[in-house]
mmCIF file of C-alpha atoms in Angstrom:
data_model
loop_
_atom_site.group_PDB
_atom_site.id
_atom_site.type_symbol
_atom_site.label_atom_id
_atom_site.label_comp_id
_atom_site.label_asym_id
_atom_site.label_seq_id
_atom_site.Cartn_x
_atom_site.Cartn_y
_atom_site.Cartn_z
ATOM 1 C CA MET K 722 -25.032 -9.268 10.712
ATOM 2 C CA THR K 723 -24.378 -6.838 7.873
ATOM 3 C CA ALA K 724 -24.418 -8.432 4.462
ATOM 4 C CA ILE K 725 -21.314 -9.362 2.561
ATOM 5 C CA THR K 726 -22.028 -9.021 -1.115
ATOM 6 C CA PRO K 727 -19.999 -10.447 -4.040
ATOM 7 C CA PHE K 728 -18.544 -7.602 -6.123
ATOM 8 C CA ASP K 729 -17.401 -7.675 -9.732
ATOM 9 C CA ILE K 730 -15.032 -5.019 -11.019
ATOM 10 C CA THR K 731 -16.388 -3.484 -14.231
ATOM 11 C CA ILE K 732 -14.738 -0.959 -16.495
ATOM 12 C CA SER K 733 -17.338 0.483 -18.990
ATOM 13 C CA ASN K 734 -16.703 1.536 -22.545
ATOM 14 C CA ASP K 735 -17.691 5.036 -21.386
ATOM 15 C CA ASP K 736 -14.964 5.001 -18.783
ATOM 16 C CA VAL K 737 -12.408 4.044 -21.460
ATOM 17 C CA ALA K 738 -13.643 6.582 -23.945
ATOM 18 C CA ASP K 739 -13.570 9.379 -21.430
ATOM 19 C CA LEU K 740 -9.979 8.491 -20.420
ATOM 20 C CA GLN K 741 -8.873 8.422 -24.034
ATOM 21 C CA GLN K 742 -10.529 11.741 -24.790
ATOM 22 C CA ARG K 743 -8.868 13.437 -21.783
ATOM 23 C CA ILE K 744 -5.450 11.994 -22.822
ATOM 24 C CA ARG K 745 -5.933 13.365 -26.346
ATOM 25 C CA ASN K 746 -6.802 16.863 -24.904
ATOM 26 C CA THR K 747 -3.900 16.940 -22.386
ATOM 27 C CA ARG K 748 -2.408 20.390 -22.066
ATOM 28 C CA TRP K 749 1.302 19.561 -21.432
ATOM 29 C CA PRO K 750 3.607 21.717 -19.298
ATOM 30 C CA ASP K 751 7.002 22.694 -20.510
ATOM 31 C CA ALA K 752 9.839 20.269 -19.994
ATOM 32 C CA GLU K 753 11.981 20.232 -16.856
ATOM 33 C CA THR K 754 15.233 22.232 -17.006
ATOM 34 C CA THR K 755 17.363 19.351 -15.622
ATOM 35 C CA ASP K 756 18.291 16.054 -17.180
ATOM 36 C CA ASP K 757 17.006 13.889 -14.298
ATOM 37 C CA TRP K 758 14.011 13.465 -12.008
ATOM 38 C CA SER K 759 15.054 16.097 -9.480
ATOM 39 C CA GLN K 760 12.257 18.566 -10.543
ATOM 40 C CA GLY K 761 9.712 15.679 -10.890
ATOM 41 C CA VAL K 762 8.753 13.119 -13.408
ATOM 42 C CA PRO K 763 10.321 14.063 -16.806
ATOM 43 C CA LEU K 764 7.910 15.315 -19.399
ATOM 44 C CA ALA K 765 9.103 12.782 -22.057
ATOM 45 C CA TYR K 766 8.385 9.821 -19.775
ATOM 46 C CA VAL K 767 4.934 11.068 -18.703
ATOM 47 C CA GLN K 768 3.948 11.654 -22.287
ATOM 48 C CA GLU K 769 5.195 8.179 -23.229
ATOM 49 C CA LEU K 770 3.383 6.549 -20.299
ATOM 50 C CA VAL K 771 0.074 8.421 -20.758
ATOM 51 C CA GLN K 772 -0.050 7.907 -24.512
ATOM 52 C CA TYR K 773 0.542 4.182 -23.972
ATOM 53 C CA TRP K 774 -2.215 4.180 -21.393
ATOM 54 C CA GLY K 775 -4.643 5.643 -23.881
ATOM 55 C CA SER K 776 -3.780 3.525 -26.935
ATOM 56 C CA ASP K 777 -1.878 0.303 -26.131
ATOM 57 C CA TYR K 778 -2.760 -0.556 -22.540
ATOM 58 C CA ASP K 779 -5.472 -3.221 -22.172
ATOM 59 C CA HIS K 780 -8.218 -1.230 -20.414
ATOM 60 C CA GLN K 781 -9.884 -4.358 -19.185
ATOM 61 C CA ARG K 782 -6.666 -5.733 -17.717
ATOM 62 C CA LEU K 783 -7.319 -4.469 -14.189
ATOM 63 C CA ALA K 784 -10.804 -5.944 -14.076
ATOM 64 C CA THR K 785 -9.511 -9.265 -15.448
ATOM 65 C CA ARG K 786 -6.761 -9.459 -12.876
ATOM 66 C CA LEU K 787 -8.990 -8.566 -9.887
ATOM 67 C CA ASN K 788 -11.895 -10.651 -10.959
ATOM 68 C CA ALA K 789 -9.668 -13.725 -11.028
ATOM 69 C CA PHE K 790 -10.121 -13.694 -7.284
ATOM 70 C CA ASP K 791 -13.158 -13.352 -5.034
ATOM 71 C CA ASN K 792 -14.112 -9.711 -4.415
ATOM 72 C CA PHE K 793 -16.747 -8.448 -1.951
ATOM 73 C CA LYS K 794 -18.217 -5.302 -0.417
ATOM 74 C CA THR K 795 -19.621 -4.827 3.043
ATOM 75 C CA SER K 796 -20.566 -1.894 5.241
ATOM 76 C CA LEU K 797 -18.067 -1.288 8.080
ATOM 77 C CA LEU K 798 -18.774 1.380 10.640
ATOM 78 C CA GLY K 799 -21.196 2.859 8.129
ATOM 79 C CA LEU K 800 -18.947 2.855 5.079
ATOM 80 C CA GLY K 801 -18.926 0.439 2.091
ATOM 81 C CA ILE K 802 -15.601 -1.270 1.904
ATOM 82 C CA HIS K 803 -14.272 -3.403 -1.042
ATOM 83 C CA PHE K 804 -12.086 -6.367 -0.054
ATOM 84 C CA MET K 805 -10.712 -9.452 -1.650
ATOM 85 C CA HIS K 806 -11.099 -12.713 0.306
ATOM 86 C CA ILE K 807 -9.124 -15.664 -0.993
ATOM 87 C CA LYS K 808 -9.409 -18.872 0.930
ATOM 88 C CA SER K 809 -6.736 -21.560 0.793
ATOM 89 C CA SER K 810 -7.628 -25.136 -0.118
ATOM 90 C CA ASN K 811 -5.901 -26.046 3.141
ATOM 91 C CA PRO K 812 -8.538 -25.904 5.858
ATOM 92 C CA GLN K 813 -5.769 -25.326 8.506
ATOM 93 C CA ALA K 814 -4.624 -22.194 6.733
ATOM 94 C CA ARG K 815 -4.080 -19.211 8.933
ATOM 95 C CA PRO K 816 -6.125 -15.943 8.359
ATOM 96 C CA LEU K 817 -3.934 -13.055 7.231
ATOM 97 C CA LEU K 818 -5.077 -9.432 6.791
ATOM 98 C CA LEU K 819 -2.974 -7.475 4.186
ATOM 99 C CA THR K 820 -3.298 -3.664 4.060
ATOM 100 C CA HIS K 821 -1.860 -1.350 1.402
ATOM 101 C CA GLY K 822 -0.981 2.284 1.576
ATOM 102 C CA TRP K 823 -0.671 5.385 -0.677
ATOM 103 C CA PRO K 824 -0.035 5.461 -3.658
ATOM 104 C CA GLY K 825 -0.553 1.697 -3.589
ATOM 105 C CA SER K 826 -3.649 -0.475 -3.729
ATOM 106 C CA VAL K 827 -4.770 -4.114 -3.612
ATOM 107 C CA VAL K 828 -2.874 -4.431 -6.930
ATOM 108 C CA GLU K 829 0.349 -4.523 -4.929
ATOM 109 C CA PHE K 830 -0.613 -7.979 -3.517
ATOM 110 C CA LEU K 831 -1.760 -9.739 -6.662
ATOM 111 C CA LYS K 832 1.511 -11.545 -7.271
ATOM 112 C CA VAL K 833 1.671 -12.923 -3.782
ATOM 113 C CA ILE K 834 -1.837 -14.320 -3.514
ATOM 114 C CA GLU K 835 -1.228 -17.778 -4.903
ATOM 115 C CA PRO K 836 2.149 -18.290 -3.154
ATOM 116 C CA LEU K 837 0.580 -17.390 0.176
ATOM 117 C CA THR K 838 -2.742 -19.284 -0.248
ATOM 118 C CA GLU K 839 -1.469 -22.363 -2.164
ATOM 119 C CA PRO K 840 2.289 -22.657 -1.301
ATOM 120 C CA GLN K 841 2.287 -26.376 -2.332
ATOM 121 C CA LYS K 842 1.716 -25.337 -5.940
ATOM 122 C CA GLN K 843 4.987 -23.270 -5.837
ATOM 123 C CA GLY K 844 7.188 -25.941 -4.230
ATOM 124 C CA GLY K 845 6.307 -24.909 -0.638
ATOM 125 C CA LYS K 846 4.576 -26.660 2.219
ATOM 126 C CA ALA K 847 0.770 -26.785 2.524
ATOM 127 C CA GLU K 848 1.053 -25.992 6.234
ATOM 128 C CA ASP K 849 2.525 -22.522 5.298
ATOM 129 C CA ALA K 850 -0.827 -21.479 3.724
ATOM 130 C CA PHE K 851 -2.854 -18.437 4.645
ATOM 131 C CA HIS K 852 -6.425 -17.369 4.036
ATOM 132 C CA LEU K 853 -6.088 -13.763 2.741
ATOM 133 C CA VAL K 854 -8.270 -10.791 3.426
ATOM 134 C CA ILE K 855 -7.185 -7.713 1.323
ATOM 135 C CA PRO K 856 -9.331 -4.631 1.792
ATOM 136 C CA SER K 857 -9.145 -1.287 -0.021
ATOM 137 C CA LEU K 858 -8.658 1.644 2.391
ATOM 138 C CA PRO K 859 -11.570 3.959 2.891
ATOM 139 C CA GLY K 860 -11.637 6.443 -0.035
ATOM 140 C CA TYR K 861 -9.291 4.210 -2.067
ATOM 141 C CA GLY K 862 -9.931 1.881 -4.969
ATOM 142 C CA PHE K 863 -13.462 0.435 -5.000
ATOM 143 C CA SER K 864 -14.180 1.254 -1.324
ATOM 144 C CA ASP K 865 -16.641 4.013 -0.748
ATOM 145 C CA LYS K 866 -15.505 7.610 0.025
ATOM 146 C CA PRO K 867 -16.170 8.953 3.480
ATOM 147 C CA THR K 868 -18.561 11.914 3.321
ATOM 148 C CA ALA K 869 -17.736 13.227 6.793
ATOM 149 C CA THR K 870 -14.586 13.532 8.856
ATOM 150 C CA GLY K 871 -13.320 10.870 11.219
ATOM 151 C CA TRP K 872 -11.829 8.148 9.079
ATOM 152 C CA SER K 873 -8.420 8.090 10.631
ATOM 153 C CA VAL K 874 -6.032 5.133 10.786
ATOM 154 C CA GLU K 875 -7.481 4.226 14.151
ATOM 155 C CA LYS K 876 -11.011 4.051 12.887
ATOM 156 C CA THR K 877 -9.777 2.036 9.864
ATOM 157 C CA ALA K 878 -8.141 -0.381 12.244
ATOM 158 C CA ASP K 879 -11.441 -0.817 14.092
ATOM 159 C CA ALA K 880 -13.141 -1.448 10.769
ATOM 160 C CA TRP K 881 -10.650 -4.151 9.800
ATOM 161 C CA ALA K 882 -11.135 -5.823 13.240
ATOM 162 C CA GLU K 883 -14.875 -5.821 12.574
ATOM 163 C CA LEU K 884 -14.269 -7.240 9.090
ATOM 164 C CA MET K 885 -12.152 -10.112 10.348
ATOM 165 C CA ALA K 886 -14.863 -10.945 12.941
ATOM 166 C CA ARG K 887 -17.598 -10.748 10.316
ATOM 167 C CA LEU K 888 -15.682 -13.234 8.168
ATOM 168 C CA GLY K 889 -15.544 -15.693 10.996
ATOM 169 C CA TYR K 890 -11.877 -15.331 11.998
ATOM 170 C CA PRO K 891 -11.624 -15.109 15.734
ATOM 171 C CA ARG K 892 -7.798 -15.224 15.581
ATOM 172 C CA TYR K 893 -5.742 -13.720 12.745
ATOM 173 C CA PHE K 894 -2.428 -12.217 11.662
ATOM 174 C CA ALA K 895 -2.080 -8.747 10.018
ATOM 175 C CA GLN K 896 0.577 -7.258 7.714
ATOM 176 C CA GLY K 897 1.081 -3.850 6.067
ATOM 177 C CA GLY K 898 3.370 -1.292 4.550
ATOM 178 C CA ASP K 899 3.071 2.484 4.260
ATOM 179 C CA TRP K 900 -0.335 3.522 5.714
ATOM 180 C CA GLY K 901 -1.022 -0.165 5.838
ATOM 181 C CA ALA K 902 1.820 -0.505 8.398
ATOM 182 C CA VAL K 903 0.267 2.281 10.529
ATOM 183 C CA VAL K 904 -3.235 0.691 10.311
ATOM 184 C CA THR K 905 -1.758 -2.717 11.059
ATOM 185 C CA SER K 906 0.045 -1.393 14.123
ATOM 186 C CA HIS K 907 -3.290 0.084 15.387
ATOM 187 C CA VAL K 908 -4.968 -3.257 14.715
ATOM 188 C CA GLY K 909 -2.389 -4.789 17.062
ATOM 189 C CA ARG K 910 -3.031 -2.059 19.589
ATOM 190 C CA ARG K 911 -6.782 -2.067 19.411
ATOM 191 C CA ASP K 912 -7.659 -5.697 18.803
ATOM 192 C CA PRO K 913 -5.033 -7.759 20.732
ATOM 193 C CA GLU K 914 -7.576 -10.293 21.838
ATOM 194 C CA HIS K 915 -7.938 -11.426 18.270
ATOM 195 C CA CYS K 916 -4.865 -10.238 16.337
ATOM 196 C CA LEU K 917 -2.136 -12.692 17.273
ATOM 197 C CA GLY K 918 0.707 -10.781 15.695
ATOM 198 C CA ILE K 919 1.785 -8.340 12.995
ATOM 199 C CA HIS K 920 4.446 -7.987 10.312
ATOM 200 C CA LEU K 921 5.476 -4.604 8.907
ATOM 201 C CA ASN K 922 7.667 -3.557 5.982
ATOM 202 C CA MET K 923 7.777 -0.020 7.095
ATOM 203 C CA VAL K 924 8.348 0.969 10.735
ATOM 204 C CA THR K 925 7.799 4.671 11.561
ATOM 205 C CA VAL K 926 9.818 4.816 14.763
ATOM 206 C CA PRO K 927 12.582 7.330 14.111
ATOM 207 C CA PRO K 928 16.185 6.605 15.295
ATOM 208 C CA ASP K 929 17.219 8.709 18.305
ATOM 209 C CA ALA K 930 19.764 11.190 16.958
ATOM 210 C CA SER K 931 21.020 11.891 20.419
ATOM 211 C CA ALA K 932 22.233 8.362 21.014
ATOM 212 C CA SER K 933 26.040 8.163 21.066
ATOM 213 C CA ASP K 934 26.522 4.747 19.656
ATOM 214 C CA LEU K 935 24.570 4.857 16.415
ATOM 215 C CA THR K 936 25.225 1.928 14.178
ATOM 216 C CA GLU K 937 25.793 2.237 10.347
ATOM 217 C CA ILE K 938 22.244 1.144 9.769
ATOM 218 C CA GLU K 939 20.869 3.804 12.182
ATOM 219 C CA LEU K 940 23.078 6.579 10.664
ATOM 220 C CA SER K 941 21.748 5.581 7.239
ATOM 221 C CA ALA K 942 18.188 5.602 8.532
ATOM 222 C CA LEU K 943 18.661 9.031 10.055
ATOM 223 C CA ALA K 944 19.969 10.363 6.732
ATOM 224 C CA GLY K 945 16.788 8.894 5.127
ATOM 225 C CA TRP K 946 14.510 10.637 7.546
ATOM 226 C CA GLN K 947 16.336 13.956 6.860
ATOM 227 C CA PHE K 948 16.150 13.514 3.096
ATOM 228 C CA TYR K 949 12.429 12.918 3.374
ATOM 229 C CA GLN K 950 11.820 16.066 5.371
ATOM 230 C CA GLU K 951 13.967 18.265 3.123
ATOM 231 C CA SER K 952 13.350 16.852 -0.397
ATOM 232 C CA ASP K 953 10.642 14.210 -0.476
ATOM 233 C CA SER K 954 7.706 15.242 1.723
ATOM 234 C CA GLY K 955 5.931 17.888 -0.407
ATOM 235 C CA TYR K 956 3.234 15.501 -1.502
ATOM 236 C CA SER K 957 2.428 14.569 2.152
ATOM 237 C CA LYS K 958 2.247 18.280 3.232
ATOM 238 C CA GLN K 959 -0.222 18.934 0.478
ATOM 239 C CA GLN K 960 -2.333 15.892 1.181
ATOM 240 C CA ALA K 961 -2.278 16.507 4.941
ATOM 241 C CA THR K 962 -3.273 20.121 4.652
ATOM 242 C CA ARG K 963 -5.225 20.767 1.475
ATOM 243 C CA PRO K 964 -6.358 17.432 -0.023
ATOM 244 C CA GLN K 965 -9.428 19.006 -1.605
ATOM 245 C CA THR K 966 -7.424 21.503 -3.591
ATOM 246 C CA LEU K 967 -5.151 18.750 -4.903
ATOM 247 C CA GLY K 968 -8.076 16.664 -5.936
ATOM 248 C CA TYR K 969 -9.331 18.953 -8.657
ATOM 249 C CA GLY K 970 -6.231 18.355 -10.762
ATOM 250 C CA LEU K 971 -5.832 14.662 -10.013
ATOM 251 C CA VAL K 972 -9.467 13.693 -10.709
ATOM 252 C CA ASP K 973 -9.685 15.756 -13.900
ATOM 253 C CA SER K 974 -6.277 14.896 -15.548
ATOM 254 C CA PRO K 975 -4.892 11.466 -16.397
ATOM 255 C CA SER K 976 -1.427 12.887 -16.823
ATOM 256 C CA GLY K 977 -1.698 14.598 -13.375
ATOM 257 C CA GLN K 978 -2.843 11.493 -11.640
ATOM 258 C CA ALA K 979 -0.269 9.292 -13.368
ATOM 259 C CA ALA K 980 2.661 11.621 -12.633
ATOM 260 C CA TRP K 981 1.573 12.130 -9.022
ATOM 261 C CA ILE K 982 1.761 8.388 -8.415
ATOM 262 C CA VAL K 983 4.732 7.377 -10.715
ATOM 263 C CA GLU K 984 7.021 9.906 -9.023
ATOM 264 C CA LYS K 985 6.711 7.908 -5.800
ATOM 265 C CA PHE K 986 7.276 4.588 -7.537
ATOM 266 C CA TYR K 987 10.503 6.075 -8.923
ATOM 267 C CA GLN K 988 11.565 7.600 -5.550
ATOM 268 C CA TRP K 989 10.701 4.717 -3.312
ATOM 269 C CA MET K 990 11.403 1.609 -5.359
ATOM 270 C CA ASP K 991 14.790 -0.020 -5.512
ATOM 271 C CA CYS K 992 14.661 0.491 -9.300
ATOM 272 C CA GLN K 993 18.102 1.768 -10.336
ATOM 273 C CA GLY K 994 16.720 4.960 -11.757
ATOM 274 C CA HIS K 995 13.460 3.888 -13.428
ATOM 275 C CA PRO K 996 10.337 2.214 -12.031
ATOM 276 C CA GLU K 997 9.904 -0.013 -15.092
ATOM 277 C CA ASN K 998 13.192 -1.728 -14.101
ATOM 278 C CA VAL K 999 11.261 -3.403 -11.335
ATOM 279 C CA VAL K 1000 7.599 -3.627 -12.405
ATOM 280 C CA SER K 1001 6.109 -3.534 -15.867
ATOM 281 C CA ARG K 1002 4.430 -0.510 -17.349
ATOM 282 C CA ASP K 1003 1.135 -2.384 -17.317
ATOM 283 C CA GLU K 1004 1.446 -3.028 -13.592
ATOM 284 C CA LEU K 1005 2.077 0.656 -12.928
ATOM 285 C CA LEU K 1006 -0.979 1.489 -14.896
ATOM 286 C CA ASP K 1007 -3.097 -1.140 -13.089
ATOM 287 C CA ASP K 1008 -2.362 0.694 -9.877
ATOM 288 C CA ILE K 1009 -2.988 4.123 -11.351
ATOM 289 C CA MET K 1010 -6.291 2.844 -12.715
ATOM 290 C CA MET K 1011 -7.367 2.096 -9.135
ATOM 291 C CA TYR K 1012 -7.223 5.870 -8.460
ATOM 292 C CA TRP K 1013 -8.357 7.099 -11.872
ATOM 293 C CA LEU K 1014 -11.525 4.988 -12.383
ATOM 294 C CA ASN K 1015 -12.876 5.905 -8.933
ATOM 295 C CA GLY K 1016 -11.780 9.576 -8.976
ATOM 296 C CA ALA K 1017 -9.893 8.961 -5.696
ATOM 297 C CA GLY K 1018 -7.375 11.793 -5.911
ATOM 298 C CA ALA K 1019 -8.942 13.813 -3.105
ATOM 299 C CA SER K 1020 -10.539 10.987 -1.078
ATOM 300 C CA SER K 1021 -7.284 9.029 -0.867
ATOM 301 C CA ALA K 1022 -5.290 12.117 0.092
ATOM 302 C CA ARG K 1023 -7.751 12.767 3.040
ATOM 303 C CA LEU K 1024 -6.175 9.896 5.005
ATOM 304 C CA TYR K 1025 -3.174 12.204 5.494
ATOM 305 C CA TRP K 1026 -5.429 15.041 6.612
ATOM 306 C CA GLU K 1027 -7.237 12.758 9.058
ATOM 307 C CA SER K 1028 -4.178 11.079 10.475
ATOM 308 C CA PHE K 1029 -1.083 13.329 10.458
ATOM 309 C CA GLY K 1030 -2.165 15.273 13.520
ATOM 310 C CA ASN K 1031 -2.094 12.274 15.896
ATOM 311 C CA ALA K 1032 1.506 11.303 16.065
ATOM 312 C CA ALA K 1033 1.061 10.539 19.725
ATOM 313 C CA GLY K 1034 -1.217 7.632 18.878
ATOM 314 C CA ASN K 1035 1.555 6.037 16.964
ATOM 315 C CA SER K 1036 3.771 5.944 20.030
ATOM 316 C CA ILE K 1037 1.270 3.935 22.150
ATOM 317 C CA PRO K 1038 3.017 0.583 22.870
ATOM 318 C CA VAL K 1039 2.105 -2.455 20.736
ATOM 319 C CA GLU K 1040 2.200 -5.555 22.905
ATOM 320 C CA VAL K 1041 1.241 -8.284 20.354
ATOM 321 C CA PRO K 1042 4.132 -10.176 18.681
ATOM 322 C CA MET K 1043 5.668 -8.063 15.933
ATOM 323 C CA GLY K 1044 8.043 -8.719 13.009
ATOM 324 C CA ALA K 1045 9.671 -6.435 10.530
ATOM 325 C CA SER K 1046 11.467 -6.626 7.239
ATOM 326 C CA ILE K 1047 13.437 -3.452 6.522
ATOM 327 C CA PHE K 1048 14.303 -2.763 2.891
ATOM 328 C CA PRO K 1049 17.144 -0.324 2.026
ATOM 329 C CA LYS K 1050 15.030 1.909 -0.233
ATOM 330 C CA GLU K 1051 12.215 2.194 2.306
ATOM 331 C CA ILE K 1052 11.024 5.801 3.043
ATOM 332 C CA PHE K 1053 11.422 5.432 6.782
ATOM 333 C CA ARG K 1054 13.800 2.991 8.378
ATOM 334 C CA THR K 1055 14.879 2.340 11.914
ATOM 335 C CA SER K 1056 16.688 -0.288 13.978
ATOM 336 C CA GLN K 1057 15.248 -2.995 16.189
ATOM 337 C CA ARG K 1058 16.448 -1.262 19.344
ATOM 338 C CA PHE K 1059 14.666 1.995 18.548
ATOM 339 C CA ALA K 1060 11.577 0.153 17.345
ATOM 340 C CA SER K 1061 11.433 -1.646 20.689
ATOM 341 C CA ALA K 1062 10.410 1.631 22.334
ATOM 342 C CA VAL K 1063 6.955 1.095 20.681
ATOM 343 C CA TYR K 1064 6.855 -2.527 19.754
ATOM 344 C CA LYS K 1065 7.349 -4.448 23.024
ATOM 345 C CA ASN K 1066 7.453 -7.987 21.721
ATOM 346 C CA ILE K 1067 9.652 -8.082 18.607
ATOM 347 C CA VAL K 1068 10.157 -11.662 17.537
ATOM 348 C CA PHE K 1069 11.441 -11.234 14.016
ATOM 349 C CA TRP K 1070 13.669 -8.492 12.493
ATOM 350 C CA ARG K 1071 15.551 -8.533 9.180
ATOM 351 C CA ASP K 1072 17.480 -5.762 7.418
ATOM 352 C CA LYS K 1073 17.362 -6.667 3.759
ATOM 353 C CA ASP K 1074 20.110 -5.939 1.223
ATOM 354 C CA THR K 1075 17.823 -5.003 -1.688
ATOM 355 C CA GLY K 1076 14.331 -3.807 -2.193
ATOM 356 C CA GLY K 1077 12.183 -0.774 -1.596
ATOM 357 C CA HIS K 1078 8.900 0.585 -0.264
ATOM 358 C CA PHE K 1079 6.475 -1.597 -2.250
ATOM 359 C CA ALA K 1080 7.728 -4.956 -1.034
ATOM 360 C CA ALA K 1081 5.035 -7.304 -2.336
ATOM 361 C CA PHE K 1082 4.859 -5.440 -5.651
ATOM 362 C CA GLU K 1083 8.681 -5.234 -6.151
ATOM 363 C CA GLN K 1084 9.925 -8.496 -4.733
ATOM 364 C CA PRO K 1085 6.996 -10.850 -4.323
ATOM 365 C CA ASP K 1086 9.094 -13.983 -3.659
ATOM 366 C CA VAL K 1087 11.130 -12.245 -1.001
ATOM 367 C CA PHE K 1088 7.972 -10.788 0.548
ATOM 368 C CA VAL K 1089 6.347 -14.237 0.751
ATOM 369 C CA GLY K 1090 9.402 -15.659 2.454
ATOM 370 C CA GLU K 1091 9.502 -12.889 4.998
ATOM 371 C CA VAL K 1092 5.831 -13.225 5.869
ATOM 372 C CA ARG K 1093 6.109 -17.027 6.236
ATOM 373 C CA ASP K 1094 9.204 -16.839 8.411
ATOM 374 C CA CYS K 1095 7.833 -14.114 10.635
ATOM 375 C CA PHE K 1096 4.402 -15.644 11.325
ATOM 376 C CA GLY K 1097 5.999 -19.039 11.767
ATOM 377 C CA LEU K 1098 7.527 -17.713 14.954
ATOM 378 C CA MET K 1099 4.178 -16.575 16.516
ATOM 379 C CA PRO K 1100 1.426 -18.324 18.286
ATOM 380 C CA GLN K 1101 -0.821 -19.914 15.642
ATOM 381 C CA PRO K 1102 -4.526 -19.263 15.220
#
């Protein structure tokens, strides 16, 4: 068996000094010619955010938050993978694999760890507890960066199945959003003997525009897909085609990396016009630090390059029980009837009234409730 090694997150004084120096030396662009975010993140906000990052942000905050839980590294399919493993005090707790996407990280899940592992401490029932496994995607966070091609969402799903087996979980649930939803779907496809069911907060099955009886939800979802293609997909085109070129700017410039990520928090959160209406500035910077510290601008983008060319793989039927929570500000939305073309055993489906793309990050209490309700309807490990 390949070793599982405890892993402590460390942020050196040299890391901090380098960040601060780069912030001081930032060469700023001219301001946007609009009075909104339609040309990108406004100059004044990026300057305010980045200057706070350099001077007032607690540069050890991320390490402190992550090290409050058990972190590990192990080699999966030849690549070192960082993951958090938080066991509940309830020995009957159910194993649950949580997978983030881009521009997220394991930081997204920090606020839901205790409610999911120790529900009795939050007014819940001990029998609702989960053991949590929360890995960083290959090339993201503190996971190693692939040095050769091949690390697609399918290979990542195979690595996650190997991880759950290595941790001694012969039966488990899986959950994800963004790329995490795609990886989780492939876990359901590729490891159905062990994965007992999945929950997604992004379902990438487009509504059928040729259907004659589209509901209001389906019409809204179609409009969202169209808006994405016309006005919101530039980042994905770049990351799917020239991730290396993009990486030079993101890895070298704190303002570039921060703006590249924060734009998506603004666009995809249910935030009434500003991401800090939903999460704190410190929380935004915790997530940005996951990319900055590890120079992950190019390596994280390569997941798009590896995976965008295989749309056919995402249409392969998923037979394990599936549940979904669809938030109104999600990038891609669909309806249960269209999702059933791919997910053949939908046991839970909720269209939510509020919330966005980063469900656990934005609305941790709602996320916990959705996860509990969904997996409560499935065969138990």
